[in-house]
CSV table of C-alpha atoms in Angstrom, one decimal:
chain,number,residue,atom,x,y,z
A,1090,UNK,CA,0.0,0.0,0.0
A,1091,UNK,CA,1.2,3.2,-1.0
A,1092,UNK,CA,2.2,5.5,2.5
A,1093,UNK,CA,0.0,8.3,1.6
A,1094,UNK,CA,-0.3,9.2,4.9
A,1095,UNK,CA,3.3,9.4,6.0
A,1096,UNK,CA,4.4,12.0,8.2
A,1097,UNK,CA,0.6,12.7,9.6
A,1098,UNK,CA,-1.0,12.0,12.9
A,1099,UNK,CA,-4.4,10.4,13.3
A,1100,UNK,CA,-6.5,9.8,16.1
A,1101,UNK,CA,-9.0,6.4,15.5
A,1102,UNK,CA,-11.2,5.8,18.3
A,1103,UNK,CA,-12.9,2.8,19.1
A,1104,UNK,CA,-9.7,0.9,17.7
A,1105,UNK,CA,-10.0,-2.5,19.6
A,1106,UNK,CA,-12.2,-4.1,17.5
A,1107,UNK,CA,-14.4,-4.6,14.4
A,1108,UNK,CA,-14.6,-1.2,12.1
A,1109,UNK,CA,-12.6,1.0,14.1
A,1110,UNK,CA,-9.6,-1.4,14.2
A,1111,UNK,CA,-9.4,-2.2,10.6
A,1112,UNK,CA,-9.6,1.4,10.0
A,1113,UNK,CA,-6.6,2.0,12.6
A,1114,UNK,CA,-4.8,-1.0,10.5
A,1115,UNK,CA,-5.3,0.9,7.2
A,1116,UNK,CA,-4.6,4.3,8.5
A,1117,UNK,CA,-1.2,2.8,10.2
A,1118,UNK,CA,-0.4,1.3,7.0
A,1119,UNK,CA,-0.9,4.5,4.8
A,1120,UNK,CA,1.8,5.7,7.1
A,1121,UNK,CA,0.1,8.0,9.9
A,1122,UNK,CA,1.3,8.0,13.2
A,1123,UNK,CA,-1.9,6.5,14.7
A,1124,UNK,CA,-3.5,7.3,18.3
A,1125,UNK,CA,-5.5,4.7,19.1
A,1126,UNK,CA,-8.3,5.0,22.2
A,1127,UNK,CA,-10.8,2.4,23.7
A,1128,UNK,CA,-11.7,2.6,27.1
A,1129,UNK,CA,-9.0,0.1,28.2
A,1130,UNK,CA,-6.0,-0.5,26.5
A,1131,UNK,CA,-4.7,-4.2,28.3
A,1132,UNK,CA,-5.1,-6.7,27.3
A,1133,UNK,CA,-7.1,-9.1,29.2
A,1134,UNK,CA,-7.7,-12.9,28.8
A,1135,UNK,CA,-10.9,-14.1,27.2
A,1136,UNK,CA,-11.7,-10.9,25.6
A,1137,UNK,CA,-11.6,-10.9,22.2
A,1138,UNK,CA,-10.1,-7.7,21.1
A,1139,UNK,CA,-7.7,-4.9,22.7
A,1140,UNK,CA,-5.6,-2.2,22.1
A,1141,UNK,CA,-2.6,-3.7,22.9
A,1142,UNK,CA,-3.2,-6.5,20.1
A,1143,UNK,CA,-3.9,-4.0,17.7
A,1144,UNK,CA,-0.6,-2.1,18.1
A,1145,UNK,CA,0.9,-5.1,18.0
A,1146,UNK,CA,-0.4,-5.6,14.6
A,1147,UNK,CA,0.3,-2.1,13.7
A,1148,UNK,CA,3.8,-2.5,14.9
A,1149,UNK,CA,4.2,-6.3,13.1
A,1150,UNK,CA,3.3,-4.3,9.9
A,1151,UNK,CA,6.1,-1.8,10.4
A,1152,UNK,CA,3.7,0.8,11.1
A,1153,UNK,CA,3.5,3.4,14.4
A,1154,UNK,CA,0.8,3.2,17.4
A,1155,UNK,CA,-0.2,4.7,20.4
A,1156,UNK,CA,-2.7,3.5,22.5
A,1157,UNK,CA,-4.5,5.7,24.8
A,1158,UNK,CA,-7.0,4.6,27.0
A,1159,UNK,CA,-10.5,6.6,26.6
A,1160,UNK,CA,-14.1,6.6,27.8
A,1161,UNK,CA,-15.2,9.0,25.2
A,1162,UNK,CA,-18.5,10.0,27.6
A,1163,UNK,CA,-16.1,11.3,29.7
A,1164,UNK,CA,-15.3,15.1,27.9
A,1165,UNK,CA,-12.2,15.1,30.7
A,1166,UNK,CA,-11.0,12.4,29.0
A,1167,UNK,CA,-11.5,13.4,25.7
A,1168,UNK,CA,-9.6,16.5,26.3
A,1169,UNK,CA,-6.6,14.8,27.5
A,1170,UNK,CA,-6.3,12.7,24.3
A,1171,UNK,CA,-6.1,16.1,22.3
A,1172,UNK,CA,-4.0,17.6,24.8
A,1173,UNK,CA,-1.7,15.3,24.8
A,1174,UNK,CA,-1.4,14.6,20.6
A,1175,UNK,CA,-0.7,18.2,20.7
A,1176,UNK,CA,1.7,17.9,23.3
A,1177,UNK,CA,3.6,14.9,21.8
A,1178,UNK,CA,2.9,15.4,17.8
A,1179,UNK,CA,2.1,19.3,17.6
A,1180,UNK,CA,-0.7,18.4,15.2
A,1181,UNK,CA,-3.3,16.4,14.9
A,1182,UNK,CA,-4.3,16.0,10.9
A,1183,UNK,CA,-6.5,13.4,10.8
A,1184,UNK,CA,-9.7,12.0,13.2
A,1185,UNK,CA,-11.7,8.8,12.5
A,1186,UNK,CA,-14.4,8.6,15.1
């Protein structure tokens, strides 16, 4: 896949599982620095789906992840994810929510 999206930063929430990983995956693999939120990021056994695995994936692919735990109900919480893209990247060019 071409890296279309190399040297951006995204933010996919809801990046666990189903939709919102495989767009996390893509977005990764089109080069993007990816934020990734869910409201826990361990992995725990018998679950199905984490962030941690998807990272992992991310990473296996030779792509960048960041997994940041979120309750997006929570607009405390949801602040501190922008606050701290900002703070880390300076920019924030991309949201899939």
């Amino acid at each position: 896949m071409a890296r279309v999206l190399e040297g951006r930063v995204a933010l996919v929430t809801g990046a666990s599982k189903n939709i919102g990983k495989g767009i996390a995956l893509e977005v990764a693999a089109s080069g993007a620095v990816t934020y990734l939120t869910a409201r826990t990021v361990e992995d725990v056994p018998g679950q199905l789906a984490s962030l941690q695995r998807t990272v992992a994936e991310i990473e296996a692919l030779g792509g960048t992840a960041i997994a940041v735990a979120c309750d997006h109900t929570d607009d405390a919480q949801v602040e501190a994810v922008f606050d701290r893209i900002r703070e880390e990247q300076g920019r924030l060019d991309l949201v899939v929510n």
